[in-house]
PDB file of C-alpha atoms and ligand atoms in Angstrom:
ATOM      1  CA  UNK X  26      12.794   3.923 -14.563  1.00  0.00           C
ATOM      2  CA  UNK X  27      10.325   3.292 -11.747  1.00  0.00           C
ATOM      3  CA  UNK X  28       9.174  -0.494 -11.148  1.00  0.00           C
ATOM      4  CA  UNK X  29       5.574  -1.029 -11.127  1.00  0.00           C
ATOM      5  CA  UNK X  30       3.974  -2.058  -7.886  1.00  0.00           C
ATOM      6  CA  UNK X  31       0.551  -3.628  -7.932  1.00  0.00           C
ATOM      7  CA  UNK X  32      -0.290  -4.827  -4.103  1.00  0.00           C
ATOM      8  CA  UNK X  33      -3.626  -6.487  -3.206  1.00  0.00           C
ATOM      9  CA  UNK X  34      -4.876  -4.949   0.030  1.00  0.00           C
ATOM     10  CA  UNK X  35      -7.358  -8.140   1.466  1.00  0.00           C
ATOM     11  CA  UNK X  36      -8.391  -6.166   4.212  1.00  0.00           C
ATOM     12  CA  UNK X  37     -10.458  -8.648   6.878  1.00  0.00           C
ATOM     13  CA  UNK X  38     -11.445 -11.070   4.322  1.00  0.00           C
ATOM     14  CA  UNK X  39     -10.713 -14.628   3.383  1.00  0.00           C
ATOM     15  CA  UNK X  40      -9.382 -17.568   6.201  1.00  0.00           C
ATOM     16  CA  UNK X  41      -6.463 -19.029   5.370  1.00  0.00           C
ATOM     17  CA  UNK X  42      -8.146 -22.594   3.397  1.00  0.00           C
ATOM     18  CA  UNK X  43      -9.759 -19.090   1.059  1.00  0.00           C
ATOM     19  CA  UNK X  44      -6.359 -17.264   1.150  1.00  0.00           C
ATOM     20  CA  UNK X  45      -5.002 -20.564  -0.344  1.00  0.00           C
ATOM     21  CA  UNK X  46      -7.304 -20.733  -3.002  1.00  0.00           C
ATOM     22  CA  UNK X  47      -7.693 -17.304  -3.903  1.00  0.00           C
ATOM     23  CA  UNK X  48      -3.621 -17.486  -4.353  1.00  0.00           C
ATOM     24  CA  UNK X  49      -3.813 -20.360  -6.454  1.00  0.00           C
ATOM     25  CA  UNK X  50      -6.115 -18.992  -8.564  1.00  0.00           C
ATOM     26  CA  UNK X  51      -4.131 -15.624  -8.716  1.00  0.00           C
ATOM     27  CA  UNK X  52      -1.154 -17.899  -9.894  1.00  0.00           C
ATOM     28  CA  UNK X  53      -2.472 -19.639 -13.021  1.00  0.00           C
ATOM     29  CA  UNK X  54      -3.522 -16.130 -14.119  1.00  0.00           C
ATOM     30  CA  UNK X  55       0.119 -14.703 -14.063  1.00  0.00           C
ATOM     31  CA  UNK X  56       2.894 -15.514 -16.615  1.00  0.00           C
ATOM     32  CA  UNK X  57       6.561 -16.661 -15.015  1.00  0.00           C
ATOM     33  CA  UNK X  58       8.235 -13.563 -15.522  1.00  0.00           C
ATOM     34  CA  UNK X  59       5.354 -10.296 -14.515  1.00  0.00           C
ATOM     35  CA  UNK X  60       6.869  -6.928 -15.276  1.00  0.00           C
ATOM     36  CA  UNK X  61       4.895  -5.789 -12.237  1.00  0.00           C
ATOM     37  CA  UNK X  62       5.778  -6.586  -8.703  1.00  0.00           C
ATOM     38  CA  UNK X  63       3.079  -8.269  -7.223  1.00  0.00           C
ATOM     39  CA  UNK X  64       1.752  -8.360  -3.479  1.00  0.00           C
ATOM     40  CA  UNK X  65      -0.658  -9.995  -1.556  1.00  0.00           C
ATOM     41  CA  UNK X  66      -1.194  -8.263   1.867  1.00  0.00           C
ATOM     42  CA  UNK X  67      -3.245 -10.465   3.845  1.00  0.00           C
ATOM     43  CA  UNK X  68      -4.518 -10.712   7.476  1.00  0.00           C
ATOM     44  CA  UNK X  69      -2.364 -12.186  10.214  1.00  0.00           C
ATOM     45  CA  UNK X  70      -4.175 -15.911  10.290  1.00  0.00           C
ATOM     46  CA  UNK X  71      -3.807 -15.947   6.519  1.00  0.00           C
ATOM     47  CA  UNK X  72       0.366 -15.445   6.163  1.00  0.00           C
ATOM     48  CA  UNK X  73       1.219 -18.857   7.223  1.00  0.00           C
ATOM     49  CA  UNK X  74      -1.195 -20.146   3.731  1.00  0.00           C
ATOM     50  CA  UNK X  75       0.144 -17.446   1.518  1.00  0.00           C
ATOM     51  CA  UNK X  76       3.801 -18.029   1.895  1.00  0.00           C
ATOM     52  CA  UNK X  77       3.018 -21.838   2.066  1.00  0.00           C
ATOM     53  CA  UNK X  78       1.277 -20.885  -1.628  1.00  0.00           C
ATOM     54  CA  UNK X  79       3.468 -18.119  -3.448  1.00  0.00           C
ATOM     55  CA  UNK X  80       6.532 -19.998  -2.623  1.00  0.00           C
ATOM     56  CA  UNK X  81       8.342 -19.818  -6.122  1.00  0.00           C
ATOM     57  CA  UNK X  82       5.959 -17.858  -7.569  1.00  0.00           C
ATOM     58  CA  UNK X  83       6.101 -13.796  -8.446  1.00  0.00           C
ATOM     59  CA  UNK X  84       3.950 -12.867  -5.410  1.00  0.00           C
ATOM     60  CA  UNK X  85       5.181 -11.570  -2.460  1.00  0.00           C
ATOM     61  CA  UNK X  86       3.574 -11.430   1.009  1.00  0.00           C
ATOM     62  CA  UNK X  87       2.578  -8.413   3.418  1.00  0.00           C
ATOM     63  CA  UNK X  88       0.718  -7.958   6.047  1.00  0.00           C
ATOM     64  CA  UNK X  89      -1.410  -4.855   6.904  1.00  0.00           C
ATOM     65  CA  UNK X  90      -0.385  -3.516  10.354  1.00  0.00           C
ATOM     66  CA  UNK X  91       2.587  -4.210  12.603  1.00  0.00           C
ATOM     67  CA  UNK X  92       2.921  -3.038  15.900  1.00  0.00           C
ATOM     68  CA  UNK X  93       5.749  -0.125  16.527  1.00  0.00           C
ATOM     69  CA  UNK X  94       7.247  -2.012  19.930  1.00  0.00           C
ATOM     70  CA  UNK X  95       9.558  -5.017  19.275  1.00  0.00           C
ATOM     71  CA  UNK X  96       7.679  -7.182  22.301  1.00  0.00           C
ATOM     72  CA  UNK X  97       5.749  -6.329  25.042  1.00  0.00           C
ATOM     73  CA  UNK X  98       2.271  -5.849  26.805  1.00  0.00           C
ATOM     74  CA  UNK X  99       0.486  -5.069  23.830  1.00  0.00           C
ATOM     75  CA  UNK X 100      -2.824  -7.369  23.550  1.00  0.00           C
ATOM     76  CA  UNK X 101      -3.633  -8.406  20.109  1.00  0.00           C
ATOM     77  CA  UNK X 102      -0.841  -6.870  18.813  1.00  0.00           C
ATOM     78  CA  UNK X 103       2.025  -7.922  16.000  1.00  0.00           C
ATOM     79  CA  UNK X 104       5.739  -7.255  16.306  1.00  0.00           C
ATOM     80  CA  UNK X 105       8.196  -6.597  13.024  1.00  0.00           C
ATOM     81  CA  UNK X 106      10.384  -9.611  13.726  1.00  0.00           C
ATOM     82  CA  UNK X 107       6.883 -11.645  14.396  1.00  0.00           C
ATOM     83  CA  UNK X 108       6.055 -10.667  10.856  1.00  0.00           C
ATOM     84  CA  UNK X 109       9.307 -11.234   9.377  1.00  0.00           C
ATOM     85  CA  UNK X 110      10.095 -14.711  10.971  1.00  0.00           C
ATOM     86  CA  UNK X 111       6.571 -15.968   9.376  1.00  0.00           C
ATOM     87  CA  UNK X 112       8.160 -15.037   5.734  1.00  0.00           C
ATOM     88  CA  UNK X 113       6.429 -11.768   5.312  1.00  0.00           C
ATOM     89  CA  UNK X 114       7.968  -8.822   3.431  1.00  0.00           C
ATOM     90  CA  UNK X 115       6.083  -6.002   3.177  1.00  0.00           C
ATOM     91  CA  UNK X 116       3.170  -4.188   5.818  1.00  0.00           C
ATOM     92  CA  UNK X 117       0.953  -1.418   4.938  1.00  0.00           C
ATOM     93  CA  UNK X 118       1.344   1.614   7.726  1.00  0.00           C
ATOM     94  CA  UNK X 119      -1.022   4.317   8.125  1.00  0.00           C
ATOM     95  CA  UNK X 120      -4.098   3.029   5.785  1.00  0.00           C
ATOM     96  CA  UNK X 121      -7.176   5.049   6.576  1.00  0.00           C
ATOM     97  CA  UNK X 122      -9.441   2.628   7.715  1.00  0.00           C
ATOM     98  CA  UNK X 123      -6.922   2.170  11.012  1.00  0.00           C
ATOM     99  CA  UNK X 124      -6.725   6.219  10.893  1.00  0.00           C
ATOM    100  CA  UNK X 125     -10.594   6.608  11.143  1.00  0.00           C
ATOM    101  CA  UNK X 126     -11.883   3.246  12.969  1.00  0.00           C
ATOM    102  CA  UNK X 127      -8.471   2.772  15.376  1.00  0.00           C
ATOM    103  CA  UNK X 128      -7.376   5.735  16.606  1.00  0.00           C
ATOM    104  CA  UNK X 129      -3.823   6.115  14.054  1.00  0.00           C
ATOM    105  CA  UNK X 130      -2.969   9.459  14.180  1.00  0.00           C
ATOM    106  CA  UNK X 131       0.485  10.629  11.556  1.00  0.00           C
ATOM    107  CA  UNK X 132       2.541   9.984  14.998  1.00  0.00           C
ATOM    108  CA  UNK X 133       1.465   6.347  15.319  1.00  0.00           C
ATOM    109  CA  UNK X 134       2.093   5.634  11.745  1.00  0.00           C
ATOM    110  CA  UNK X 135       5.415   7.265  11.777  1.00  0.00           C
ATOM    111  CA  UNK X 136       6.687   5.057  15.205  1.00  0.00           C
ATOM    112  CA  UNK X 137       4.925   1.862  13.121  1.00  0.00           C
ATOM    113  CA  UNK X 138       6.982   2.675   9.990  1.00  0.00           C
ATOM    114  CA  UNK X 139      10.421   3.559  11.959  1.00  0.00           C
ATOM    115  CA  UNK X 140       9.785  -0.095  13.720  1.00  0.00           C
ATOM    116  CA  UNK X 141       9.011  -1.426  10.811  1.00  0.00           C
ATOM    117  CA  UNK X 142      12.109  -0.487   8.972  1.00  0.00           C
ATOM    118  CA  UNK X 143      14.094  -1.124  11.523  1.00  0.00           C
ATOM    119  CA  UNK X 144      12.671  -5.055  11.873  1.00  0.00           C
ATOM    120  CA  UNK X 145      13.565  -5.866   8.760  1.00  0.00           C
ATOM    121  CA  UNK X 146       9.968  -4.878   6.440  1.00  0.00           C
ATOM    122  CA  UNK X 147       9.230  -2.730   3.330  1.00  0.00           C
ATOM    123  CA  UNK X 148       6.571  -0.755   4.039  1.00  0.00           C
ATOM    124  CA  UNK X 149       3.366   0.765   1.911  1.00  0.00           C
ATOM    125  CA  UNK X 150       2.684   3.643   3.670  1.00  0.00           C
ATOM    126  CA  UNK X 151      -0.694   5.399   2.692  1.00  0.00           C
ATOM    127  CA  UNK X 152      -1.195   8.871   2.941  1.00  0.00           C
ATOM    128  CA  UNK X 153      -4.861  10.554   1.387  1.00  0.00           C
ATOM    129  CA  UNK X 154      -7.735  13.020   2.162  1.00  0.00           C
ATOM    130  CA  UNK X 155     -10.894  12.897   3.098  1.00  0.00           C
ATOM    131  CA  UNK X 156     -14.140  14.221   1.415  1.00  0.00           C
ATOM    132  CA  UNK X 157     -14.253  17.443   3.426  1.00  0.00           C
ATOM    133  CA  UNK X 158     -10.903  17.886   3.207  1.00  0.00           C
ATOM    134  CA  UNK X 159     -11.102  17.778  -0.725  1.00  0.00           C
ATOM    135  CA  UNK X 160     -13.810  20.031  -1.081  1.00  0.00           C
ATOM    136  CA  UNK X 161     -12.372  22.606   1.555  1.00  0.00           C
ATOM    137  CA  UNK X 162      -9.111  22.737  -0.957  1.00  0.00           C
ATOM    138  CA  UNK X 163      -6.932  21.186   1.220  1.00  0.00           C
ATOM    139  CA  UNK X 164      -5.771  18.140  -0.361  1.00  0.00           C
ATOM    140  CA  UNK X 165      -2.259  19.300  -0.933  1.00  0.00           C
ATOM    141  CA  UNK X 166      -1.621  20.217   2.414  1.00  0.00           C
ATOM    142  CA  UNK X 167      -3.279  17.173   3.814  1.00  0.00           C
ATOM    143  CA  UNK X 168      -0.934  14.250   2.150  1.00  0.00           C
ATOM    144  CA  UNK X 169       1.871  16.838   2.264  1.00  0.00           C
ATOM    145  CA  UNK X 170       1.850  16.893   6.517  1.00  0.00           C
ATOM    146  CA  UNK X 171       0.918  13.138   6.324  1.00  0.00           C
ATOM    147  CA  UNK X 172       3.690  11.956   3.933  1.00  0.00           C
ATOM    148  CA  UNK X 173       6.041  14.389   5.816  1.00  0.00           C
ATOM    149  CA  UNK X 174       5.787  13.324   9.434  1.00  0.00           C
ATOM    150  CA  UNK X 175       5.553   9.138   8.272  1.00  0.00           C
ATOM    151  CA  UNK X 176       8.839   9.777   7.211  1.00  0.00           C
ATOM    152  CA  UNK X 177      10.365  11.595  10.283  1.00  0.00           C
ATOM    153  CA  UNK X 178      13.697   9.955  10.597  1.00  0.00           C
ATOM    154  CA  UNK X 179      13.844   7.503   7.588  1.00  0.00           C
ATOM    155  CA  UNK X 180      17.654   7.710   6.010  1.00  0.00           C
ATOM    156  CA  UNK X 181      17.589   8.259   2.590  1.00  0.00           C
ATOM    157  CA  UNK X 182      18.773   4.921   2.029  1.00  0.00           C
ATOM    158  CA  UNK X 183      15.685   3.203   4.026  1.00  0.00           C
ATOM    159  CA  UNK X 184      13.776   5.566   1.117  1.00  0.00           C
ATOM    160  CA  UNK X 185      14.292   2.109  -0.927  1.00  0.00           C
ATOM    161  CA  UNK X 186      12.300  -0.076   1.088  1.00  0.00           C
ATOM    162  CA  UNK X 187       8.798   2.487   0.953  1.00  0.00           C
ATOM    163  CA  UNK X 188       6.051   2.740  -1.237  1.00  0.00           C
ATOM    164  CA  UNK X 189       3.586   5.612  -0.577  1.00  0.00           C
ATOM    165  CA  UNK X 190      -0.102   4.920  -1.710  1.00  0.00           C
ATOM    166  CA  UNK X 191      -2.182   7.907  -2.285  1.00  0.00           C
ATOM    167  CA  UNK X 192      -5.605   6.563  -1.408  1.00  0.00           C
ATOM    168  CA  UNK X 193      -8.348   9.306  -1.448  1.00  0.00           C
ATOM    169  CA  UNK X 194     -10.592   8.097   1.704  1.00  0.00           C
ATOM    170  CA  UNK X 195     -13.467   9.262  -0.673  1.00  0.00           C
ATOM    171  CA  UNK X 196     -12.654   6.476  -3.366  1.00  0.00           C
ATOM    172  CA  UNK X 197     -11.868   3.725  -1.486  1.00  0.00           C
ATOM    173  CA  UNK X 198     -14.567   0.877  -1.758  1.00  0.00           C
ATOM    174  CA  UNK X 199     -17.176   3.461  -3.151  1.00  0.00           C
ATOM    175  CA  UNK X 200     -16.897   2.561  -6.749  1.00  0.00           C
ATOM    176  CA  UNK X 201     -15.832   6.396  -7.188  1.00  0.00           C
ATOM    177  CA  UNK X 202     -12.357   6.232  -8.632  1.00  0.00           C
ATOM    178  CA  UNK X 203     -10.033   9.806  -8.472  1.00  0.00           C
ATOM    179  CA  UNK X 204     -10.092  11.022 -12.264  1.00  0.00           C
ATOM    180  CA  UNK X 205      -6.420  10.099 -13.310  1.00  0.00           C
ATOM    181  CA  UNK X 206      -5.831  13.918 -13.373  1.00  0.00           C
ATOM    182  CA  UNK X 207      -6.614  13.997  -9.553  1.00  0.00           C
ATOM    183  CA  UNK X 208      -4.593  10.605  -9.278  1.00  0.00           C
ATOM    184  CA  UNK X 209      -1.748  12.135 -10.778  1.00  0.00           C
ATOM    185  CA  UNK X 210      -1.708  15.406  -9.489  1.00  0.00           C
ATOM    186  CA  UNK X 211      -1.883  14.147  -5.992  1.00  0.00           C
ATOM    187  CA  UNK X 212       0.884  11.746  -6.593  1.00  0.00           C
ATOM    188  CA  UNK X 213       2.915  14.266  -8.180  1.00  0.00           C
ATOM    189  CA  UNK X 214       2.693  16.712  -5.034  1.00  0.00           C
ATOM    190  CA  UNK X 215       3.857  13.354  -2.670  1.00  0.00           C
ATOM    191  CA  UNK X 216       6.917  12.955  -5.231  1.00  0.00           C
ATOM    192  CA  UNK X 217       7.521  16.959  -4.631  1.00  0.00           C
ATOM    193  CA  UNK X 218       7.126  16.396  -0.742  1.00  0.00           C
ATOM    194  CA  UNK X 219       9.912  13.351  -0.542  1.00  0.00           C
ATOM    195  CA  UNK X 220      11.904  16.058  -3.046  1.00  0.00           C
ATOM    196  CA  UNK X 221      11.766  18.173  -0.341  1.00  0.00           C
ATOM    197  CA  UNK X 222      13.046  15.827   2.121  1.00  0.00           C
ATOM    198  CA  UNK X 223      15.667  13.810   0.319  1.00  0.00           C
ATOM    199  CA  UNK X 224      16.141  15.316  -3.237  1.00  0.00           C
ATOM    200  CA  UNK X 225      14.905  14.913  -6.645  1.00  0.00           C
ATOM    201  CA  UNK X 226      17.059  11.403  -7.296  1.00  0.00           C
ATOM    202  CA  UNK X 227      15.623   9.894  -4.863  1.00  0.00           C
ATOM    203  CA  UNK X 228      11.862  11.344  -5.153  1.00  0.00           C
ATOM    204  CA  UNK X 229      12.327  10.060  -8.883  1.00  0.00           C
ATOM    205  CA  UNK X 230      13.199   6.729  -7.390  1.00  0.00           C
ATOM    206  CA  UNK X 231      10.137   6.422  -5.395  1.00  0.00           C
ATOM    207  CA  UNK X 232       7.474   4.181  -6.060  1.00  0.00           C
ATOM    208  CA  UNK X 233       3.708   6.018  -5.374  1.00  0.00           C
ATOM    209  CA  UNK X 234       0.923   4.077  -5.668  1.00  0.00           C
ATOM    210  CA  UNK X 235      -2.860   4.730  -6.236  1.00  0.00           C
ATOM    211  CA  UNK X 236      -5.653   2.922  -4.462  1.00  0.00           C
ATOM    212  CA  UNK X 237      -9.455   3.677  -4.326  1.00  0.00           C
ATOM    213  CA  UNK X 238     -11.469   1.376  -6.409  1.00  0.00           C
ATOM    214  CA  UNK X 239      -9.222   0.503  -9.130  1.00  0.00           C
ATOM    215  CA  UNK X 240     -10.220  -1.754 -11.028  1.00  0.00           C
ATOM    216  CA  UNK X 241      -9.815  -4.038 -14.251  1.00  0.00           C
ATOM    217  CA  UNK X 242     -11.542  -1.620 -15.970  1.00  0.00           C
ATOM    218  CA  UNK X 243      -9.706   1.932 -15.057  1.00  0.00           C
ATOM    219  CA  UNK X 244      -6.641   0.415 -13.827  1.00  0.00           C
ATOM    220  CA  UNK X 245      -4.977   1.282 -17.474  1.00  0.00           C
ATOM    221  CA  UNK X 246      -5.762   4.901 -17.062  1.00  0.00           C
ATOM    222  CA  UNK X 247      -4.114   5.438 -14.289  1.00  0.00           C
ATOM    223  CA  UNK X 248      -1.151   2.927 -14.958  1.00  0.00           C
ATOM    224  CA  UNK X 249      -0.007   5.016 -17.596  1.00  0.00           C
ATOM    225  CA  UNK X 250       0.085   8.237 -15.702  1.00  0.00           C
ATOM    226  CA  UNK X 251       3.192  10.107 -14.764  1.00  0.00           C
ATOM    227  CA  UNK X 252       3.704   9.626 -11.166  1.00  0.00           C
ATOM    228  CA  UNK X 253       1.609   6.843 -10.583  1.00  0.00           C
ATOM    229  CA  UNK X 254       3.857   3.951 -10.423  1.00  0.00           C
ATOM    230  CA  UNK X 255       0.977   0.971  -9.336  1.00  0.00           C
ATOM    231  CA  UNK X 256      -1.970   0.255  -7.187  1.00  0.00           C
ATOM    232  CA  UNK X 257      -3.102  -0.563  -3.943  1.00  0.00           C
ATOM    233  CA  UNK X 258      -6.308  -2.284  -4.637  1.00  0.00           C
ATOM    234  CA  UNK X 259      -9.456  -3.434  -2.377  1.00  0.00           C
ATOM    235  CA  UNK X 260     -12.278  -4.741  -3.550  1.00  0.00           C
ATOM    236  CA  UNK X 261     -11.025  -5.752  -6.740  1.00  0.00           C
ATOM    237  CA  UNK X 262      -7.559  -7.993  -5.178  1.00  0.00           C
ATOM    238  CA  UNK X 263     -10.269 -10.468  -3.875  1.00  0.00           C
ATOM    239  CA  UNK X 264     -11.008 -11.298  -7.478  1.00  0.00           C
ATOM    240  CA  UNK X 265      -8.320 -13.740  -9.344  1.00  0.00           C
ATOM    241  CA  UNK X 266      -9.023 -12.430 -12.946  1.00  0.00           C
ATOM    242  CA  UNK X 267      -9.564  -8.834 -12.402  1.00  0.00           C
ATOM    243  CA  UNK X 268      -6.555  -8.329 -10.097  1.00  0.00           C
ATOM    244  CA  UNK X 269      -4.379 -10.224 -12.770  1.00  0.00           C
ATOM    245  CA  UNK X 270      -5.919  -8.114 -15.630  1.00  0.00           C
ATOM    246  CA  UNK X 271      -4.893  -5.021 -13.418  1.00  0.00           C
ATOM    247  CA  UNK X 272      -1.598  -6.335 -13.074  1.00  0.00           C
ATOM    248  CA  UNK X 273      -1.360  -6.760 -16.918  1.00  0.00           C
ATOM    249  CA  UNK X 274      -2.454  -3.243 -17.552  1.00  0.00           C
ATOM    250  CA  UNK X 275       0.832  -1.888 -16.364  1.00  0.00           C
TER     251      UNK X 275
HETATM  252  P1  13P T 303     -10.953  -0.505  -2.841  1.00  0.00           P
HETATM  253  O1  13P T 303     -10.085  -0.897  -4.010  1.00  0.00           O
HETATM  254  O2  13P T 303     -11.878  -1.584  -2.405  1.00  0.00           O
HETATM  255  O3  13P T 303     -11.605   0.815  -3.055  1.00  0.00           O
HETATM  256  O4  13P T 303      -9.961  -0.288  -1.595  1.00  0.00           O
HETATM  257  C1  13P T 303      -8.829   0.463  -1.781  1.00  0.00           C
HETATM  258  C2  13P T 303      -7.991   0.327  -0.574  1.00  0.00           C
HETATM  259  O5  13P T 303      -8.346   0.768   0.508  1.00  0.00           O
HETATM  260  C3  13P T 303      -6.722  -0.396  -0.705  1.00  0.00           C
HETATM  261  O6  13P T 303      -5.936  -0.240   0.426  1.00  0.00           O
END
């Protein structure tokens, strides 16, 4: 049995006073005990405030980019053990909006997730195609290369400390959700990818997200599919209720 994994991405919103708050308000809509794993990934200025506020609570704290050198001339970049030594546990690798607006490529995200590992972080590593790439029938073979060169050089026991998300760059903060077919099917060919690398045990063991404007409303849907084991969520992770209603649909 797969845990489920429902991760708030906050992208650049919210200073750390609003991180606070939106936190607090997160907690008094969660029970003690969530069958979910829950995490907030927040930006850099805001992980000091969301440890302070999820300490002894279910939520857990990432970040959403780490830099793939442990120190060094790198302006207005973060290191792993920077990130770990400020109480963070997880970072997302390899989301699309540093692909298309900063230059990642599959070779930065894989040195990012390898320095990642090795600094002590569990990583959400997102893999997904674009538009074009959909409609030119190339899906498979897009999150295929992508999931396959992020993992260059992970041991299958470091498999335990990644989550792929399968975000769709054509569903994230569009309101256009994949159909939970699409969801599934894409998710299911990522499983059949790590198979390929590391076996079926461990492929079974391996949590895949979706993200691309879930929401309280279709989160259910695509909860209860086959190889979608939880959500990496935008828009909707900003929002105390509807993220904890998400949370409660798994
Ligand atoms: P939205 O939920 O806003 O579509 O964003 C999804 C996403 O990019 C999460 O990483």
């Amino acid at each position: 049995m797969r845990k489920t994994v429902i991760a708030g991405n906050w992208k650049m919103n919210k200073t750390a006073s609003e991180a606070a708050a939106l936190i607090e308000d997160i907690k008094k809509n969660l029970n003690a005990e969530e069958k979910a794993e829950v995490i907030v990934c927040v930006p850099f200025t805001d992980i000091a405030a969301a440890v302070e506020h999820t300490k002894g609570s279910v939520i857990k704290v990432g970040a959403q980019n780490v830099h793939f050198a442990p120190s060094g001339a790198f302006t207005g970049e973060i290191s792993a053990s920077m990130l770990v030594e400020a109480g963070v546990e997880y970072v997302i690798i390899g989301h699309s909006e540093r692909r298309q607006y900063f230059g990642e490529t599959d070779q930065t995200v894989n040195q990012r997730l390898t320095a990642a590992l090795a600094g002590g972080l569990k990583v959400i590593v997102c893999v997904g195609e674009s538009l074009d790439e959909r409609e030119d029938g190339v899906t498979s073979e897009i999150i295929v290369r992508q999931t396959k060169i992020a993992l260059k050089g992970v041991s299958a026991e470091d498999m335990k400390k990644i989550i792929i998300a399968y975000e769709p760059v054509w569903a994230i903060g569009t309101g256009k959700t994949a159909t939970s077919e699409q969801a599934d099917e894409a998710c299911g060919t990522i499983r059949a990818a790590v198979a390929s690398l590391y076996g079926s045990e461990i492929a079974e063991a391996t949590v895949i997200q979706y993200g691309g404007s879930m929401n309280a409303g279709n989160a259910k849907e695509l909860l209860a599919c086959e190889n979608i084991d939880g959500g990496l969520i935008g828009g909707a992770s900003l929002k105390a209720p509807d993220f904890a209603t998400i949370i409660h649909s798994c």
